[in-house]
Coordinates of C-alpha atoms and ligand atoms in Angstrom, one line a residue:
X1 CA 92.4 167.4 206.0
X2 CA 96.3 167.7 204.6
X3 CA 98.9 165.1 204.4
X4 CA 102.6 166.5 205.3
X5 CA 105.8 165.2 206.3
X6 CA 107.8 165.9 209.2
X7 CA 111.5 164.2 208.8
X8 CA 113.4 165.0 211.9
X9 CA 114.8 163.2 214.6
X10 CA 111.9 161.8 217.2
X11 CA 112.8 164.3 219.9
X12 CA 111.8 167.1 217.4
X13 CA 108.4 165.8 216.3
X14 CA 105.7 168.2 217.1
X15 CA 102.2 167.3 216.9
X16 CA 99.1 167.5 219.0
X17 CA 98.7 163.9 219.0
X18 CA 100.7 160.6 217.9
X19 CA 99.1 157.4 216.5
X20 CA 100.4 153.9 217.0
X21 CA 98.3 151.0 215.9
X22 CA 97.3 148.0 218.5
X23 CA 97.0 144.4 217.7
X24 CA 95.1 142.0 219.8
X25 CA 96.7 138.5 221.0
X26 CA 100.1 139.4 219.0
X27 CA 103.6 139.2 220.1
X28 CA 104.4 142.4 219.2
X29 CA 101.1 143.9 220.3
X30 CA 102.0 147.7 219.5
X31 CA 104.4 148.0 216.2
X32 CA 106.7 150.5 216.7
X33 CA 105.5 151.7 220.0
X34 CA 108.7 150.2 221.8
X35 CA 111.0 152.5 219.6
X36 CA 109.4 155.6 220.6
X37 CA 109.0 154.5 224.3
X38 CA 112.8 154.2 224.5
X39 CA 113.5 157.6 222.5
X40 CA 110.9 159.5 224.2
X41 CA 108.0 158.2 226.1
X42 CA 109.6 157.1 229.5
X43 CA 106.7 158.9 231.2
X44 CA 104.4 156.5 229.6
X45 CA 106.3 153.1 230.0
X46 CA 104.7 152.4 233.6
X47 CA 101.1 153.6 232.9
X48 CA 98.5 151.3 233.6
X49 CA 96.5 152.5 230.6
X50 CA 98.5 150.4 228.5
X51 CA 97.1 147.3 230.2
X52 CA 93.4 148.5 229.6
X53 CA 94.1 148.7 225.7
X54 CA 93.3 145.3 224.1
X55 CA 93.5 146.3 220.5
X56 CA 90.2 145.5 219.5
X57 CA 89.2 146.8 215.9
X58 CA 87.9 150.5 216.2
X59 CA 89.0 150.7 220.1
X60 CA 90.8 153.9 220.8
X61 CA 92.7 154.9 223.8
X62 CA 94.1 158.4 224.5
X63 CA 96.8 159.3 227.2
X64 CA 98.3 162.0 228.1
X65 CA 101.9 163.3 228.6
X66 CA 103.3 165.7 231.4
X67 CA 102.7 169.5 230.9
X68 CA 105.3 170.9 228.4
X69 CA 105.8 167.4 226.3
X70 CA 106.1 168.2 222.5
X71 CA 103.8 165.3 222.1
X72 CA 101.2 165.9 224.5
X73 CA 99.1 162.7 223.6
X74 CA 99.3 159.6 222.4
X75 CA 96.3 157.6 220.7
X76 CA 96.3 153.9 220.3
X77 CA 94.0 152.6 217.7
X78 CA 92.9 148.9 217.8
X79 CA 93.2 146.9 214.8
X80 CA 91.5 143.4 216.1
X81 CA 93.2 140.1 216.2
X82 CA 96.5 139.3 213.9
X83 CA 95.0 136.2 212.2
X84 CA 92.1 138.6 210.5
X85 CA 94.2 141.5 209.9
X86 CA 93.8 143.0 206.3
X87 CA 94.3 146.0 204.7
X88 CA 90.6 146.9 205.2
X89 CA 91.1 146.7 209.2
X90 CA 93.7 149.2 209.0
X91 CA 91.5 151.6 207.1
X92 CA 89.0 150.9 209.7
X93 CA 91.4 151.6 212.5
X94 CA 92.8 154.5 210.9
X95 CA 89.3 156.2 210.6
X96 CA 88.1 155.4 214.1
X97 CA 91.4 157.0 215.3
X98 CA 91.2 160.1 213.4
X99 CA 87.3 160.5 214.3
X100 CA 88.5 160.4 218.0
X101 CA 91.0 163.1 216.9
X102 CA 88.2 165.3 215.4
X103 CA 85.8 164.5 218.5
X104 CA 89.1 165.9 220.7
X105 CA 89.2 168.8 218.0
X106 CA 93.0 168.3 217.7
X107 CA 94.5 170.0 214.4
X108 CA 97.9 168.2 213.9
X109 CA 97.9 164.5 214.0
X110 CA 101.1 162.5 213.5
X111 CA 101.6 158.9 212.4
X112 CA 105.2 157.5 212.6
X113 CA 106.0 155.6 210.0
X114 CA 107.5 152.9 212.1
X115 CA 104.1 152.3 213.6
X116 CA 103.5 150.6 209.9
X117 CA 106.2 148.3 210.0
X118 CA 105.8 144.7 211.1
X119 CA 102.3 144.3 209.8
X120 CA 101.7 141.4 207.1
X121 CA 101.3 143.9 204.3
X122 CA 104.4 145.9 203.0
X123 CA 104.8 149.2 204.5
X124 CA 104.0 151.3 201.3
X125 CA 100.7 149.6 200.8
X126 CA 99.8 150.0 204.7
X127 CA 100.5 153.6 204.2
X128 CA 98.3 154.1 201.3
X129 CA 95.5 152.1 202.9
X130 CA 95.8 154.1 206.5
X131 CA 95.7 157.4 204.5
X132 CA 92.6 156.4 202.6
X133 CA 90.7 155.0 205.3
X134 CA 91.6 158.4 207.2
X135 CA 90.4 160.6 204.4
X136 CA 87.2 158.2 204.0
X137 CA 86.5 158.0 207.6
X138 CA 86.4 161.5 207.9
X139 CA 84.7 162.5 204.9
X140 CA 80.7 164.0 205.5
X141 CA 78.3 165.4 203.6
X142 CA 77.4 168.4 205.1
X143 CA 76.6 170.8 202.3
X144 CA 72.9 171.4 203.4
X145 CA 73.5 171.7 207.0
X146 CA 73.7 175.2 207.7
X147 CA 73.6 175.4 211.3
X148 CA 76.7 173.1 212.1
X149 CA 80.3 173.7 212.1
X150 CA 81.7 172.2 209.1
X151 CA 83.4 168.7 209.5
X152 CA 86.2 169.5 207.5
X153 CA 87.7 171.7 209.9
X154 CA 89.5 169.1 212.3
X155 CA 91.9 167.5 212.2
X156 CA 93.6 170.0 209.8
X157 CA 96.6 167.8 208.9
X158 CA 98.0 164.5 209.1
X159 CA 101.5 164.6 209.5
X160 CA 103.7 161.4 208.6
X161 CA 106.8 161.4 210.7
X162 CA 110.2 159.6 210.2
X163 CA 113.9 159.9 211.1
X164 CA 115.2 159.3 207.5
X165 CA 113.9 160.5 204.6
X166 CA 111.4 158.2 202.9
X167 CA 111.8 155.9 199.7
X168 CA 110.1 157.1 196.6
X169 CA 107.2 154.6 197.1
X170 CA 106.3 156.0 200.3
X171 CA 106.6 159.8 199.2
X172 CA 104.1 158.7 196.6
X173 CA 101.4 157.4 199.1
X174 CA 99.7 160.7 199.9
X175 CA 98.8 161.8 196.3
X176 CA 98.0 158.5 195.6
X177 CA 95.6 158.3 198.7
X178 CA 93.9 161.5 198.1
X179 CA 93.2 160.7 194.6
X180 CA 91.7 157.7 195.5
X181 CA 89.7 159.2 198.4
X182 CA 88.8 162.2 196.1
X183 CA 87.2 160.0 193.6
X184 CA 85.3 157.9 196.4
X185 CA 84.1 161.0 198.2
X186 CA 82.9 162.5 194.7
X187 CA 80.5 159.4 194.2
X188 CA 79.4 159.6 197.9
X189 CA 78.5 163.3 197.3
X190 CA 76.6 162.6 194.3
X191 CA 74.5 160.0 195.8
X192 CA 74.0 161.7 198.9
X193 CA 72.7 164.4 197.1
X194 CA 69.2 164.6 196.4
X195 CA 67.7 164.5 193.3
X196 CA 66.4 167.7 192.8
X197 CA 69.8 168.8 193.0
X198 CA 71.5 165.6 191.3
X199 CA 69.5 165.4 187.6
X200 CA 70.7 164.0 184.7
X201 CA 71.8 167.5 183.7
X202 CA 73.7 168.0 186.7
X203 CA 75.7 164.5 186.1
X204 CA 76.4 166.1 182.7
X205 CA 77.8 169.1 184.2
X206 CA 80.0 167.0 186.6
X207 CA 81.4 165.1 183.7
X208 CA 82.0 168.7 182.1
X209 CA 84.1 169.6 184.8
X210 CA 86.0 166.6 184.9
X211 CA 86.5 166.4 180.9
X212 CA 87.9 170.3 181.3
X213 CA 90.1 169.7 184.6
X214 CA 91.6 166.6 183.2
X215 CA 91.4 166.6 179.5
X216 CA 89.0 163.7 179.1
X217 CA 86.9 163.7 175.6
X218 CA 83.2 164.4 176.3
X219 CA 80.6 163.7 174.3
X220 CA 76.6 164.1 175.4
X221 CA 74.1 162.4 173.7
X222 CA 70.5 164.1 174.6
X223 CA 67.2 162.3 174.2
X224 CA 66.7 163.4 170.8
X225 CA 69.9 162.0 169.3
X226 CA 69.2 158.9 171.5
X227 CA 65.9 158.6 169.9
X228 CA 67.2 159.0 166.1
X229 CA 70.3 156.5 167.0
X230 CA 67.7 154.0 167.8
X231 CA 67.9 153.7 171.9
X232 CA 64.4 152.7 172.3
X233 CA 64.8 151.2 175.4
X234 CA 66.6 154.0 177.1
X235 CA 64.2 156.6 175.4
X236 CA 61.0 154.6 176.7
X237 CA 62.2 155.1 180.5
X238 CA 63.4 159.0 179.9
X239 CA 60.1 159.8 178.2
X240 CA 58.1 159.6 181.5
X241 CA 59.8 162.8 183.2
X242 CA 59.9 166.3 182.3
X243 CA 63.6 166.3 183.3
X244 CA 65.9 166.1 180.1
X245 CA 67.9 162.8 179.9
X246 CA 71.4 162.1 178.9
X247 CA 73.5 159.6 177.6
X248 CA 76.9 160.7 178.9
X249 CA 80.2 159.3 177.2
X250 CA 83.6 160.4 179.0
X251 CA 87.1 159.2 177.7
X252 CA 90.5 159.1 179.0
X253 CA 92.6 158.8 175.5
X254 CA 95.8 157.7 176.6
X255 CA 98.9 160.0 175.4
X256 CA 100.8 156.6 173.7
X257 CA 101.0 156.5 170.0
X258 CA 99.7 153.1 169.5
X259 CA 95.7 152.8 169.6
X260 CA 94.6 150.3 172.6
X261 CA 91.5 148.6 173.1
X262 CA 89.3 150.7 175.7
X263 CA 87.9 149.2 179.3
X264 CA 84.6 150.7 179.1
X265 CA 83.0 151.3 182.3
X266 CA 79.0 151.6 182.2
X267 CA 77.0 153.2 184.9
X268 CA 73.4 153.2 185.7
X269 CA 72.3 157.0 186.1
X270 CA 68.7 156.9 187.4
X271 CA 68.7 160.0 189.5
X272 CA 65.3 159.1 191.0
X273 CA 63.5 155.9 190.6
X274 CA 59.8 156.3 191.1
X275 CA 59.2 153.0 189.5
X276 CA 57.6 154.6 186.8
X277 CA 53.7 153.3 186.1
X278 CA 54.8 150.4 188.0
X279 CA 54.8 152.6 190.9
X280 CA 57.0 151.8 193.9
X281 CA 55.4 151.9 197.3
X282 CA 56.0 154.9 199.5
X283 CA 57.9 153.6 201.9
X284 CA 61.2 155.1 201.8
X285 CA 61.1 155.9 198.2
X286 CA 63.4 158.9 199.1
X287 CA 66.3 156.4 199.1
X288 CA 65.7 155.7 195.3
X289 CA 67.8 159.2 194.7
X290 CA 70.8 156.7 195.2
X291 CA 69.8 154.9 192.1
X292 CA 72.4 156.8 190.1
X293 CA 75.5 155.6 192.1
X294 CA 76.5 153.5 189.1
X295 CA 77.1 156.5 187.3
X296 CA 78.3 158.1 190.2
X297 CA 80.9 155.5 190.6
X298 CA 82.0 155.7 187.0
X299 CA 82.6 159.6 187.5
X300 CA 84.6 158.9 190.8
X301 CA 87.0 156.7 188.6
X302 CA 87.7 159.3 186.5
X303 CA 88.3 161.9 189.1
X304 CA 90.9 159.4 190.4
X305 CA 92.4 158.6 187.2
X306 CA 92.6 162.4 186.0
X307 CA 94.4 163.1 189.5
X308 CA 96.8 160.1 188.8
X309 CA 97.5 160.9 185.4
X310 CA 97.4 157.1 185.0
X311 CA 95.3 154.2 183.7
X312 CA 95.6 154.0 179.8
X313 CA 92.3 153.9 177.7
X314 CA 89.2 154.1 179.6
X315 CA 85.5 155.1 178.5
X316 CA 82.9 155.5 180.7
X317 CA 79.1 155.3 179.3
X318 CA 76.7 156.6 181.5
X319 CA 72.8 156.5 180.6
X320 CA 71.4 159.2 183.1
X321 CA 67.5 159.8 183.4
X322 CA 64.6 160.2 185.9
X323 CA 62.3 157.1 185.8
X324 CA 58.8 159.0 186.4
X325 CA 55.2 158.1 185.8
X326 CA 54.6 161.2 183.5
X327 CA 51.9 161.4 180.8
X328 CA 54.1 160.2 178.3
X329 CA 55.7 157.2 180.5
X330 CA 56.2 154.0 178.9
X331 CA 53.7 151.4 180.2
X332 CA 53.3 147.8 181.2
X333 CA 52.6 145.6 178.2
X334 CA 54.6 148.2 175.8
X335 CA 57.2 146.6 173.2
X336 CA 60.1 148.8 172.5
X337 CA 62.9 148.0 170.1
X338 CA 66.2 148.6 171.8
X339 CA 69.4 149.9 169.9
X340 CA 71.0 146.3 169.4
X341 CA 67.3 145.5 167.4
X342 CA 66.2 143.2 169.7
X343 CA 62.5 143.9 171.1
X344 CA 61.6 144.1 174.6
X345 CA 58.1 143.4 176.2
X346 CA 57.9 145.8 179.2
X347 CA 56.5 144.0 182.0
X348 CA 57.4 146.5 184.9
X349 CA 58.1 149.9 184.3
X350 CA 60.3 149.4 187.6
X351 CA 62.7 147.4 185.9
X352 CA 64.4 150.5 184.1
X353 CA 67.6 150.0 185.1
X354 CA 68.2 147.0 182.4
X355 CA 66.2 149.2 179.8
X356 CA 68.7 152.1 179.7
X357 CA 71.7 149.6 180.3
X358 CA 71.2 147.6 177.4
X359 CA 71.4 150.4 175.1
X360 CA 74.4 151.6 176.8
X361 CA 76.1 148.2 176.4
X362 CA 75.3 148.2 172.8
X363 CA 76.6 151.5 172.1
X364 CA 79.5 150.4 174.0
X365 CA 80.4 147.8 171.4
X366 CA 81.3 150.4 168.7
X367 CA 84.2 151.3 170.6
X368 CA 85.5 147.6 170.3
X369 CA 86.3 147.5 173.9
X370 CA 88.8 145.3 175.7
X371 CA 86.1 144.6 178.5
X372 CA 82.9 146.1 179.6
X373 CA 82.3 146.3 183.5
X374 CA 78.7 147.7 184.4
X375 CA 77.9 149.0 187.6
X376 CA 74.2 149.4 188.4
X377 CA 72.2 149.7 191.7
X378 CA 69.7 147.0 189.8
X379 CA 67.9 144.8 192.0
X380 CA 66.2 144.5 195.3
X381 CA 66.8 140.7 195.0
X382 CA 70.5 141.4 195.0
X383 CA 70.2 142.8 198.4
X384 CA 67.7 140.0 199.5
X385 CA 70.5 137.3 198.3
X386 CA 73.9 139.2 199.6
X387 CA 72.7 141.8 201.7
X388 CA 73.8 145.3 201.9
X389 CA 78.0 144.9 202.3
X390 CA 78.4 142.7 199.5
X391 CA 78.0 143.2 195.7
X392 CA 77.1 140.3 193.2
X393 CA 79.3 139.9 190.3
X394 CA 77.9 138.2 186.9
X395 CA 79.5 137.8 183.9
X396 CA 80.8 135.7 180.9
X397 CA 84.5 135.3 182.1
X398 CA 85.6 133.6 185.3
X399 CA 88.9 135.2 185.2
X400 CA 87.5 138.7 185.4
X401 CA 85.1 137.9 187.9
X402 CA 87.5 136.2 190.0
X403 CA 90.1 139.2 189.5
X404 CA 87.2 141.7 190.7
X405 CA 86.8 139.7 194.1
X406 CA 90.4 139.8 194.6
X407 CA 90.9 143.3 194.0
X408 CA 87.8 144.0 195.8
X409 CA 89.3 142.1 199.0
X410 CA 92.3 143.8 198.8
X411 CA 90.7 147.5 199.0
X412 CA 88.0 146.6 201.4
X413 CA 85.0 146.1 199.1
X414 CA 83.3 142.8 198.9
X415 CA 81.8 140.9 196.2
X416 CA 80.4 137.4 195.7
X417 CA 79.6 135.7 192.3
X418 CA 76.2 134.7 191.1
X419 CA 75.9 132.4 188.1
X420 CA 74.3 133.3 184.7
X421 CA 73.2 129.7 183.3
X422 CA 71.7 129.7 180.1
X423 CA 68.2 127.9 181.8
X424 CA 67.6 131.4 183.4
X425 CA 66.6 133.0 180.3
X426 CA 63.5 131.0 180.4
X427 CA 62.2 133.6 183.2
X428 CA 62.4 136.1 180.4
X429 CA 60.6 134.4 177.7
X430 CA 57.8 136.7 175.8
X431 CA 54.8 135.5 173.7
X432 CA 55.3 138.5 171.6
X433 CA 58.8 140.2 171.7
X434 CA 62.3 138.6 172.0
X435 CA 61.8 138.8 175.6
X436 CA 60.5 140.6 178.7
X437 CA 62.0 142.8 180.9
X438 CA 61.4 140.9 184.0
X439 CA 60.5 137.1 185.4
X440 CA 58.6 136.2 188.4
X441 CA 60.4 137.1 191.7
X442 CA 62.7 134.0 191.8
X443 CA 66.4 134.8 191.0
X444 CA 65.7 138.3 190.4
X445 CA 69.5 139.5 190.7
X446 CA 70.4 136.7 188.2
X447 CA 67.5 137.3 185.9
X448 CA 68.7 140.9 185.6
X449 CA 72.1 139.7 185.0
X450 CA 70.7 137.3 182.2
X451 CA 68.8 140.4 180.7
X452 CA 71.9 142.1 180.4
X453 CA 73.8 139.2 179.0
X454 CA 71.5 139.2 175.8
X455 CA 73.3 142.5 174.9
X456 CA 76.7 141.3 175.4
X457 CA 78.8 139.2 172.4
X458 CA 80.6 136.3 173.9
X459 CA 83.9 137.4 172.5
X460 CA 83.9 140.7 175.0
X461 CA 84.5 140.0 178.3
X462 CA 81.9 141.6 180.3
X463 CA 81.2 141.8 184.2
X464 CA 78.1 143.1 185.8
X465 CA 78.4 144.7 189.3
X466 CA 75.0 144.7 191.3
X467 CA 75.6 147.4 193.8
X468 CA 72.0 147.9 194.9
X469 CA 72.6 147.0 198.4
X470 CA 76.3 148.0 199.2
X471 CA 76.0 151.7 197.2
X472 CA 74.0 152.9 200.4
X473 CA 74.7 152.1 204.2
X474 CA 72.0 152.0 206.8
X475 CA 74.5 152.2 209.4
X476 CA 77.9 153.9 209.7
X477 CA 80.7 151.7 208.4
X478 CA 84.3 151.6 209.5
X479 CA 85.6 154.1 206.6
X480 CA 82.0 155.7 205.8
X481 CA 79.4 157.5 207.7
X482 CA 75.8 156.2 207.4
X483 CA 74.7 156.7 203.9
X484 CA 76.3 156.8 200.6
X485 CA 79.6 154.6 200.5
X486 CA 81.1 155.4 197.1
X487 CA 81.2 151.5 196.7
X488 CA 82.8 150.3 193.5
X489 CA 85.4 153.6 192.7
X490 CA 88.1 151.8 194.6
X491 CA 87.7 148.2 192.9
X492 CA 87.4 149.8 189.6
X493 CA 90.3 152.2 189.8
X494 CA 92.6 149.1 190.8
X495 CA 91.1 147.1 187.9
X496 CA 92.1 150.0 185.4
X497 CA 95.3 150.5 186.9
X498 CA 96.4 146.6 186.7
X499 CA 94.4 145.8 183.7
X500 CA 97.8 145.4 181.4
X501 CA 99.1 143.0 183.8
X502 CA 96.1 140.8 183.8
X503 CA 96.0 139.2 180.6
X504 CA 92.0 138.9 180.2
X505 CA 90.6 138.3 176.9
Ligands
LIG1 N1 66.6 150.8 191.8 C1 66.0 149.5 191.7 C2 66.7 148.5 192.7 C3 67.1 148.9 194.2 C4 66.4 148.5 195.0 C5 68.5 149.9 194.3 C6 67.0 148.9 196.1 C7 68.6 150.0 195.7 C8 68.1 149.8 196.6 C9 65.6 148.6 190.2 O1 65.1 149.9 189.2 C10 64.2 148.1 190.7 O2 63.1 149.0 191.0 N2 64.2 147.0 190.6 C11 63.3 146.2 190.6 C12 63.3 144.9 189.7 C13 61.9 144.1 189.4 C14 61.1 145.0 188.8 C15 61.9 142.9 188.7 C16 63.0 145.4 192.2 O3 64.2 145.3 192.8 O4 62.1 145.2 193.0
LIG2 MN1 63.2 150.3 189.2
LIG3 ZN1 66.1 151.4 189.3

């Protein structure tokens, strides 16, 4: 879907449908609608359909103008109750509206900017969220469907309508929204794609593509080099698979002459997690193609930053491998030496995420980062604790954790903090090595976070995002079809863009 502008008097607006938002129980239930009625829509003012529309979230109502109307249809899209209104509701309502337009096969959808006035968010932000919600809500992964009409055909364009030339802020919104949505959709597509397509090598190719398009620096460490560098934990996981493993490093170097400490984003890239020798149950093992969602999110962030040409010094570190029970696979009871020098006794080969992440975290230290954030589909326990719509946040700075919570709330991604108190380390005490890779079943998400914490010095702000639940949705969400969500991209983009103002150290 393209985003266009038409700046013209109301009477000249020409679209297949005009969208207005509606609120439940609000003194001004339909922002901007009066204005259009007065200018154009007298045919509508007496319609009883207006009374049937309650403004419930995701509710839509379509009504038709008399023959010959330049605007033959009006679509009302519900935002829900006024007191619960936030940016996410706007995304959800727009997604519902545009899905309705797709169902009706409408090509040219109009959005009057005055429909966004009078909401409790500034118009610029409202427009951004509307556009992002619309683009994300329409996104489908249908690459492998050969028998269906590609879903990208309708709506062909969303036309932003105004009578006067909009200010620069508003003018910039479409490019911002398209950049963000492209990043989220790249992450989604990578996660949706099966593991026989998205191998570690495929992720390398994707990173190469980004580096080429946007001028990022790229370094790819293959398993041989990883081994010789001393990444014993990453290599242990990689050696069970015939598919070559890679540690991908992608760097956006700012053009400013002064050197700034980079923000490092680490993403778990297990392209398929069988559990290894600690083999997973056969039920729903296919879902384990999603185990590279952390790396996909990091690549998504780079897609967005590249398009925006913004964000300063950022480095992505993505350890990518399959976790397979091959003949050379690492085994329960093995002891491996990580890049940090710390030794790990492997109790479960299914706790492979922390094994590859610990070496990635240690490697990240050499960039003298301003902060490290890791994203990983790390534990089923996090899903048990928080469900599949909330990601767990752990770390060593309350300021950073809080910032992630707040940014997430502003863009429609939910996070909740879990503690990393020192005593949790008791779960990881080993008789023969520095520690084990798993404890018993209790506090599984926290114990995984505690494992990672061993590899991050206190003086570096660090946050760990467990996205095991949120990377994939078993049902359709407001702005995502059933399946991969692209979770994390939006929060990380916003964190990167606002980082200089946050003052976290
Ligand atoms: N990739 C899984 C975690 C996961 C589960 C992601 C469900 C997405 C959905 C991870 O590698 C894993 O297997 N974790 C184990 C840890 C256990 C061995 C301590 C788990 O959660 O069971
Ligand atoms: Mn696993
Ligand atoms: Zn895993």
